[in-house]
Tab-separated table of C-alpha atoms and ligand atoms in Angstrom:
chain	number	residue	atom	x	y	z
A	1	UNK	CA	11.371	27.613	19.464
A	2	UNK	CA	8.901	26.768	16.833
A	3	UNK	CA	9.055	24.529	14.382
A	4	UNK	CA	8.387	24.418	10.688
A	5	UNK	CA	5.018	21.958	11.233
A	6	UNK	CA	4.499	24.715	13.924
A	7	UNK	CA	4.636	28.150	12.175
A	8	UNK	CA	3.207	26.479	9.214
A	9	UNK	CA	0.249	24.899	10.566
A	10	UNK	CA	-0.217	28.498	12.096
A	11	UNK	CA	0.306	30.621	8.840
A	12	UNK	CA	-2.215	28.004	7.279
A	13	UNK	CA	-4.951	28.634	9.726
A	14	UNK	CA	-4.131	32.582	9.535
A	15	UNK	CA	-4.422	32.697	5.958
A	16	UNK	CA	-8.015	30.272	6.545
A	17	UNK	CA	-8.517	33.074	8.955
A	18	UNK	CA	-8.038	35.737	6.518
A	19	UNK	CA	-10.166	34.544	4.486
A	20	UNK	CA	-12.892	34.250	6.527
A	21	UNK	CA	-12.911	37.931	8.084
A	22	UNK	CA	-11.575	36.914	10.952
A	23	UNK	CA	-10.159	39.456	13.538
A	24	UNK	CA	-6.397	39.275	14.615
A	25	UNK	CA	-7.621	38.128	18.091
A	26	UNK	CA	-9.455	35.661	16.499
A	27	UNK	CA	-6.841	34.269	14.393
A	28	UNK	CA	-4.787	32.827	17.464
A	29	UNK	CA	-7.320	30.171	17.936
A	30	UNK	CA	-7.544	26.983	15.902
A	31	UNK	CA	-9.834	26.504	13.191
A	32	UNK	CA	-12.068	24.217	14.641
A	33	UNK	CA	-12.538	26.157	17.715
A	34	UNK	CA	-14.373	28.536	15.137
A	35	UNK	CA	-17.334	26.162	14.715
A	36	UNK	CA	-19.731	27.697	17.239
A	37	UNK	CA	-19.128	31.563	16.479
A	38	UNK	CA	-18.249	31.645	12.631
A	39	UNK	CA	-19.463	31.691	9.573
A	40	UNK	CA	-17.347	29.410	6.943
A	41	UNK	CA	-18.141	29.696	3.447
A	42	UNK	CA	-18.829	26.333	2.459
A	43	UNK	CA	-17.003	24.635	-0.729
A	44	UNK	CA	-17.139	21.941	-3.025
A	45	UNK	CA	-14.810	20.533	-5.576
A	46	UNK	CA	-14.956	17.222	-7.808
A	47	UNK	CA	-13.966	15.785	-11.118
A	48	UNK	CA	-15.440	16.335	-14.667
A	49	UNK	CA	-18.527	17.908	-15.864
A	50	UNK	CA	-20.586	15.129	-14.052
A	51	UNK	CA	-19.434	17.316	-10.981
A	52	UNK	CA	-21.584	19.872	-11.775
A	53	UNK	CA	-24.519	18.028	-11.107
A	54	UNK	CA	-22.739	15.846	-8.622
A	55	UNK	CA	-21.847	19.190	-6.412
A	56	UNK	CA	-26.179	20.497	-6.799
A	57	UNK	CA	-26.472	17.667	-4.396
A	58	UNK	CA	-23.860	18.523	-1.974
A	59	UNK	CA	-24.696	22.179	-1.903
A	60	UNK	CA	-27.886	21.354	-0.642
A	61	UNK	CA	-26.507	19.423	2.064
A	62	UNK	CA	-23.930	22.073	3.057
A	63	UNK	CA	-26.322	24.872	3.076
A	64	UNK	CA	-28.268	23.504	5.594
A	65	UNK	CA	-25.972	23.301	7.968
A	66	UNK	CA	-25.328	19.519	6.753
A	67	UNK	CA	-21.439	17.980	7.675
A	68	UNK	CA	-18.580	17.849	4.610
A	69	UNK	CA	-19.534	14.237	4.725
A	70	UNK	CA	-23.067	13.733	4.327
A	71	UNK	CA	-22.447	16.433	1.228
A	72	UNK	CA	-19.888	13.930	-0.353
A	73	UNK	CA	-21.871	11.538	-0.056
A	74	UNK	CA	-25.296	13.183	-1.163
A	75	UNK	CA	-23.256	14.351	-4.481
A	76	UNK	CA	-21.456	11.302	-5.727
A	77	UNK	CA	-24.657	9.167	-5.450
A	78	UNK	CA	-26.208	11.606	-7.971
A	79	UNK	CA	-23.016	10.387	-10.523
A	80	UNK	CA	-23.254	6.477	-9.893
A	81	UNK	CA	-26.752	6.238	-9.860
A	82	UNK	CA	-26.646	8.200	-13.679
A	83	UNK	CA	-26.808	5.815	-16.969
A	84	UNK	CA	-25.181	8.017	-19.118
A	85	UNK	CA	-22.217	8.223	-16.927
A	86	UNK	CA	-20.603	5.131	-18.159
A	87	UNK	CA	-17.434	4.961	-15.441
A	88	UNK	CA	-19.341	4.833	-12.348
A	89	UNK	CA	-22.128	3.014	-11.042
A	90	UNK	CA	-25.008	2.185	-12.748
A	91	UNK	CA	-24.581	2.351	-16.722
A	92	UNK	CA	-20.357	1.720	-16.330
A	93	UNK	CA	-18.674	-0.269	-18.381
A	94	UNK	CA	-17.927	-3.708	-17.385
A	95	UNK	CA	-14.733	-5.353	-17.182
A	96	UNK	CA	-13.773	-7.563	-20.104
A	97	UNK	CA	-16.007	-10.268	-18.721
A	98	UNK	CA	-18.975	-8.416	-18.930
A	99	UNK	CA	-19.642	-7.614	-15.226
A	100	UNK	CA	-19.861	-4.161	-13.879
A	101	UNK	CA	-17.482	-4.195	-10.679
A	102	UNK	CA	-17.290	-0.908	-8.401
A	103	UNK	CA	-14.364	0.707	-6.056
A	104	UNK	CA	-15.329	3.751	-3.694
A	105	UNK	CA	-14.122	5.311	-0.636
A	106	UNK	CA	-14.720	8.033	2.147
A	107	UNK	CA	-12.728	10.009	4.442
A	108	UNK	CA	-14.283	11.850	6.894
A	109	UNK	CA	-12.243	15.027	9.067
A	110	UNK	CA	-11.914	13.058	12.168
A	111	UNK	CA	-9.639	10.195	10.055
A	112	UNK	CA	-11.792	8.077	9.350
A	113	UNK	CA	-11.982	5.985	6.432
A	114	UNK	CA	-14.404	3.104	4.847
A	115	UNK	CA	-14.227	1.696	1.350
A	116	UNK	CA	-15.197	-0.844	-1.244
A	117	UNK	CA	-13.706	-2.946	-4.057
A	118	UNK	CA	-14.587	-5.349	-6.590
A	119	UNK	CA	-18.332	-4.723	-5.754
A	120	UNK	CA	-20.768	-5.861	-8.231
A	121	UNK	CA	-24.970	-5.297	-8.108
A	122	UNK	CA	-25.083	-2.454	-5.830
A	123	UNK	CA	-26.116	0.948	-7.488
A	124	UNK	CA	-24.204	3.331	-4.323
A	125	UNK	CA	-20.961	1.783	-3.406
A	126	UNK	CA	-19.740	5.059	-1.993
A	127	UNK	CA	-22.936	4.406	0.299
A	128	UNK	CA	-21.642	1.053	1.486
A	129	UNK	CA	-17.873	2.464	2.101
A	130	UNK	CA	-19.417	4.807	4.373
A	131	UNK	CA	-21.098	1.871	6.364
A	132	UNK	CA	-18.150	0.196	6.002
A	133	UNK	CA	-16.608	3.214	8.079
A	134	UNK	CA	-19.069	3.831	10.394
A	135	UNK	CA	-19.821	-0.107	11.080
A	136	UNK	CA	-16.348	-2.187	11.525
A	137	UNK	CA	-13.632	-1.652	12.458
A	138	UNK	CA	-11.733	-1.989	9.229
A	139	UNK	CA	-11.105	-0.013	6.715
A	140	UNK	CA	-12.045	-1.777	3.427
A	141	UNK	CA	-13.928	-4.902	2.195
A	142	UNK	CA	-13.863	-6.372	-1.241
A	143	UNK	CA	-15.610	-8.383	-3.485
A	144	UNK	CA	-18.414	-10.823	-2.437
A	145	UNK	CA	-17.594	-9.632	1.395
A	146	UNK	CA	-18.339	-6.736	0.525
A	147	UNK	CA	-21.252	-7.077	-1.572
A	148	UNK	CA	-22.687	-8.944	1.379
A	149	UNK	CA	-22.078	-6.554	4.142
A	150	UNK	CA	-23.800	-4.667	1.979
A	151	UNK	CA	-26.584	-6.833	2.003
A	152	UNK	CA	-26.642	-7.557	5.796
A	153	UNK	CA	-26.959	-3.483	6.013
A	154	UNK	CA	-30.698	-3.159	3.759
A	155	UNK	CA	-28.541	-2.089	0.707
A	156	UNK	CA	-30.044	-4.311	-2.586
A	157	UNK	CA	-29.308	-6.509	-5.444
A	158	UNK	CA	-29.594	-4.565	-8.848
A	159	UNK	CA	-28.276	-5.302	-11.928
A	160	UNK	CA	-26.296	-2.388	-13.166
A	161	UNK	CA	-25.491	-3.488	-16.998
A	162	UNK	CA	-27.607	-0.659	-18.616
A	163	UNK	CA	-28.316	-2.519	-22.382
A	164	UNK	CA	-26.341	0.612	-23.817
A	165	UNK	CA	-23.557	-0.642	-21.924
A	166	UNK	CA	-23.883	-4.031	-22.974
A	167	UNK	CA	-23.714	-3.292	-26.965
A	168	UNK	CA	-20.714	-1.187	-26.701
A	169	UNK	CA	-19.312	-4.377	-24.515
A	170	UNK	CA	-20.324	-7.198	-26.996
A	171	UNK	CA	-18.296	-4.288	-30.073
A	172	UNK	CA	-15.226	-4.198	-27.692
A	173	UNK	CA	-15.522	-8.499	-27.507
A	174	UNK	CA	-15.524	-8.456	-31.534
A	175	UNK	CA	-12.536	-5.847	-31.822
A	176	UNK	CA	-10.825	-7.499	-28.862
A	177	UNK	CA	-8.869	-4.634	-28.526
A	178	UNK	CA	-6.024	-4.276	-25.480
A	179	UNK	CA	-6.744	-4.862	-21.111
A	180	UNK	CA	-6.493	-2.392	-20.453
A	181	UNK	CA	-8.404	0.184	-22.815
A	182	UNK	CA	-7.206	3.578	-23.682
A	183	UNK	CA	-7.975	6.142	-20.934
A	184	UNK	CA	-9.800	8.928	-21.752
A	185	UNK	CA	-12.986	10.837	-21.470
A	186	UNK	CA	-14.856	8.335	-23.822
A	187	UNK	CA	-13.237	5.111	-21.621
A	188	UNK	CA	-13.195	7.307	-17.471
A	189	UNK	CA	-15.238	9.693	-15.651
A	190	UNK	CA	-14.467	8.598	-11.715
A	191	UNK	CA	-16.074	10.864	-9.469
A	192	UNK	CA	-13.638	11.958	-6.681
A	193	UNK	CA	-15.374	14.778	-4.500
A	194	UNK	CA	-14.277	16.943	-1.619
A	195	UNK	CA	-16.392	19.274	0.891
A	196	UNK	CA	-15.546	22.382	3.658
A	197	UNK	CA	-18.733	22.694	6.054
A	198	UNK	CA	-19.747	25.129	7.504
A	199	UNK	CA	-17.903	23.980	10.564
A	200	UNK	CA	-14.474	24.039	8.481
A	201	UNK	CA	-14.307	20.616	8.732
A	202	UNK	CA	-13.180	18.312	5.169
A	203	UNK	CA	-14.048	15.074	3.759
A	204	UNK	CA	-14.185	13.609	0.766
A	205	UNK	CA	-15.456	9.979	-1.250
A	206	UNK	CA	-14.441	8.767	-4.426
A	207	UNK	CA	-16.444	6.468	-6.552
A	208	UNK	CA	-15.702	4.201	-9.947
A	209	UNK	CA	-16.815	1.734	-12.224
A	210	UNK	CA	-12.598	1.514	-13.142
A	211	UNK	CA	-11.097	1.246	-16.428
A	212	UNK	CA	-13.533	-0.272	-19.457
A	213	UNK	CA	-12.958	-3.516	-20.487
A	214	UNK	CA	-10.078	-3.914	-16.919
A	215	UNK	CA	-9.345	-7.633	-16.186
A	216	UNK	CA	-11.592	-9.269	-13.366
A	217	UNK	CA	-11.160	-8.427	-10.412
A	218	UNK	CA	-8.467	-5.351	-11.048
A	219	UNK	CA	-9.321	-2.560	-8.901
A	220	UNK	CA	-8.097	0.617	-9.434
A	221	UNK	CA	-7.026	3.926	-7.072
A	222	UNK	CA	-10.261	4.961	-6.740
A	223	UNK	CA	-10.785	2.671	-3.108
A	224	UNK	CA	-7.585	2.821	-1.905
A	225	UNK	CA	-7.025	5.800	0.666
A	226	UNK	CA	-3.907	8.026	-0.001
A	227	UNK	CA	-3.896	6.948	-3.719
A	228	UNK	CA	-7.496	7.707	-5.228
A	229	UNK	CA	-8.492	10.334	-2.044
A	230	UNK	CA	-6.796	11.792	1.681
A	231	UNK	CA	-8.704	13.655	3.779
A	232	UNK	CA	-6.464	15.573	6.634
A	233	UNK	CA	-8.589	18.562	8.022
A	234	UNK	CA	-5.413	19.917	9.553
A	235	UNK	CA	-4.116	20.556	5.999
A	236	UNK	CA	-6.942	20.016	3.252
A	237	UNK	CA	-7.701	17.433	1.205
A	238	UNK	CA	-6.910	15.402	-2.291
A	239	UNK	CA	-8.645	12.915	-5.454
A	240	UNK	CA	-8.150	11.303	-8.174
A	241	UNK	CA	-9.063	10.552	-11.985
A	242	UNK	CA	-7.124	8.717	-14.352
A	243	UNK	CA	-5.168	5.547	-15.053
A	244	UNK	CA	-5.277	3.620	-11.465
A	245	UNK	CA	-1.860	2.116	-11.794
A	246	UNK	CA	-0.167	5.238	-11.952
A	247	UNK	CA	-2.006	7.037	-8.810
A	248	UNK	CA	-1.351	4.236	-7.011
A	249	UNK	CA	2.595	3.987	-7.656
A	250	UNK	CA	2.947	7.507	-6.253
A	251	UNK	CA	0.429	7.313	-3.311
A	252	UNK	CA	-1.088	10.100	-5.499
A	253	UNK	CA	-3.529	12.067	-2.819
A	254	UNK	CA	-1.401	11.587	0.124
A	255	UNK	CA	1.227	12.935	-1.418
A	256	UNK	CA	-0.519	16.059	-2.279
A	257	UNK	CA	-1.697	15.944	1.489
A	258	UNK	CA	1.625	16.204	2.600
A	259	UNK	CA	3.135	18.694	-0.100
A	260	UNK	CA	-0.268	21.234	0.783
A	261	UNK	CA	1.390	19.818	4.046
A	262	UNK	CA	4.895	21.987	3.719
A	263	UNK	CA	3.409	24.687	1.916
A	264	UNK	CA	2.614	23.958	-1.358
A	265	UNK	CA	-0.897	25.056	-2.459
A	266	UNK	CA	-3.085	22.587	-3.463
A	267	UNK	CA	-2.504	23.742	-7.709
A	268	UNK	CA	1.082	23.398	-7.226
A	269	UNK	CA	0.744	19.985	-4.993
A	270	UNK	CA	-1.034	18.553	-7.980
A	271	UNK	CA	0.917	19.965	-10.235
A	272	UNK	CA	4.214	18.552	-8.707
A	273	UNK	CA	1.822	14.606	-8.388
A	274	UNK	CA	1.603	14.935	-12.492
A	275	UNK	CA	5.301	15.431	-12.741
A	276	UNK	CA	6.700	12.913	-10.170
A	277	UNK	CA	4.026	10.388	-12.140
A	278	UNK	CA	5.875	11.517	-15.291
A	279	UNK	CA	9.145	11.288	-14.173
A	280	UNK	CA	8.635	7.791	-12.448
A	281	UNK	CA	6.536	6.322	-14.897
A	282	UNK	CA	6.686	5.120	-18.723
A	283	UNK	CA	4.657	7.595	-21.103
A	284	UNK	CA	2.140	5.468	-22.961
A	285	UNK	CA	-1.476	6.271	-24.448
A	286	UNK	CA	-2.862	5.047	-20.880
A	287	UNK	CA	-1.104	7.434	-18.584
A	288	UNK	CA	-3.298	9.660	-17.734
A	289	UNK	CA	-3.853	11.436	-14.763
A	290	UNK	CA	-5.263	14.577	-12.755
A	291	UNK	CA	-5.682	15.602	-9.280
A	292	UNK	CA	-8.156	17.680	-7.530
A	293	UNK	CA	-7.259	19.542	-3.799
A	294	UNK	CA	-8.901	21.877	-1.561
A	295	UNK	CA	-6.532	23.343	1.829
A	296	UNK	CA	-8.184	23.989	4.791
A	297	UNK	CA	-8.514	27.432	3.950
A	298	UNK	CA	-10.313	27.062	1.050
A	299	UNK	CA	-7.893	27.376	-1.444
A	300	UNK	CA	-8.571	25.205	-4.678
A	301	UNK	CA	-6.480	23.706	-7.174
A	302	UNK	CA	-6.426	21.433	-9.376
A	303	UNK	CA	-3.151	19.985	-12.311
A	304	UNK	CA	-3.646	16.810	-15.267
A	305	UNK	CA	-1.096	15.128	-16.943
A	306	UNK	CA	-3.354	15.791	-20.138
A	307	UNK	CA	-5.166	18.187	-21.767
A	308	UNK	CA	-9.167	18.011	-21.645
A	309	UNK	CA	-9.303	17.664	-18.135
A	310	UNK	CA	-12.036	19.503	-16.278
A	311	UNK	CA	-13.313	20.519	-12.695
A	312	UNK	CA	-16.638	21.348	-11.145
A	313	UNK	CA	-16.007	24.082	-8.233
A	314	UNK	CA	-19.008	25.347	-5.885
A	315	UNK	CA	-18.575	28.438	-3.868
A	316	UNK	CA	-19.855	31.655	-3.187
A	317	UNK	CA	-23.350	30.782	-4.431
A	318	UNK	CA	-21.954	29.472	-8.247
A	319	UNK	CA	-21.065	26.666	-9.719
A	320	UNK	CA	-18.597	26.366	-12.182
A	321	UNK	CA	-17.150	23.690	-14.705
A	322	UNK	CA	-13.285	24.784	-14.770
A	323	UNK	CA	-10.739	23.840	-17.578
A	324	UNK	CA	-7.830	22.203	-16.041
A	325	UNK	CA	-3.803	23.429	-16.721
A	326	UNK	CA	-1.578	20.143	-17.565
A	327	UNK	CA	1.492	18.832	-18.856
A	328	UNK	CA	0.976	17.783	-22.301
A	329	UNK	CA	-1.714	18.331	-25.182
B	5	LIG	C1	-9.576	3.776	-11.917
B	5	LIG	N1	-8.809	5.957	-11.432
B	5	LIG	O1	-10.441	2.750	-11.090
B	5	LIG	C2	-10.007	4.828	-11.994
B	5	LIG	C3	-10.289	5.446	-13.609
B	5	LIG	C4	-10.764	6.801	-13.494
B	5	LIG	O2	-11.581	8.386	-14.632
B	5	LIG	O3	-10.404	7.834	-12.942
B	5	LIG	N2	-11.375	7.220	-14.513
B	5	LIG	O4	-7.894	4.065	-12.515
């Protein structure tokens, strides 16, 4: 008897194949079997306006038949080293003590994952996360241990606090507003990126300096596999931006992938996750969240709690910024 799960995975495979213009005979095979014969259209989806520049770098990898894993790492590195982006990597807002502390993770099509949290003085936490995935038996390294591991693996210690970020932090110190700060575009802009390569494989990555002026030692959703990012190559992938505490509490990205497994579209799955946050959590001015998702068929979607979230989609040789649908004005 065909189980619901088998049926769904068969229909996902069939619709993926249909989108790729495959014959019905070929449709009977799994996506992985197409590797040698079929050209699958690659795509990249990422969060916020800075996703446009990040997508460009990731696209260069994909069009040369590079892996989705290499693509998402290359893309996220662009955002991490841009000092004008005030909540990722270099130039990111510091914690309440004036230290830039970074969270990042990466996950590949085989289900391998690596993550770093509360990492200081390293420009590219996403690349350290990849090394954690590839060189250690662990998923996550944090704080001084993550820094030691990075230095042992050739990363250099750098000051990530730009004069501008320091100036704004000092201004905040004088005002002594609540911690964590209100979440809006000015205070948060995590990069989450998902890609499909020409082999039809999925990977994702996520990187942030977290909520501005957070408590020292605070870690958000972005390095938590299942919260800030989740990839299941049979089904799809999702990533999050917004108030990490809210996203962790619903295991947001994992929830979305599981909803897609049960047949929801990427957008519908993102919307359900946002509604779950609203249903379960007290609405405060800090509460915000948005998700992006892609399924194995190459369908993409996103949904935000509040107005203003945009995501960048690179598909069919076009890199576009898209205004996301939302629940609350
Ligand atoms: C965090 N989710 O550390 C991150 C912040 C963020 O867009 O997404 N900003 O909670």
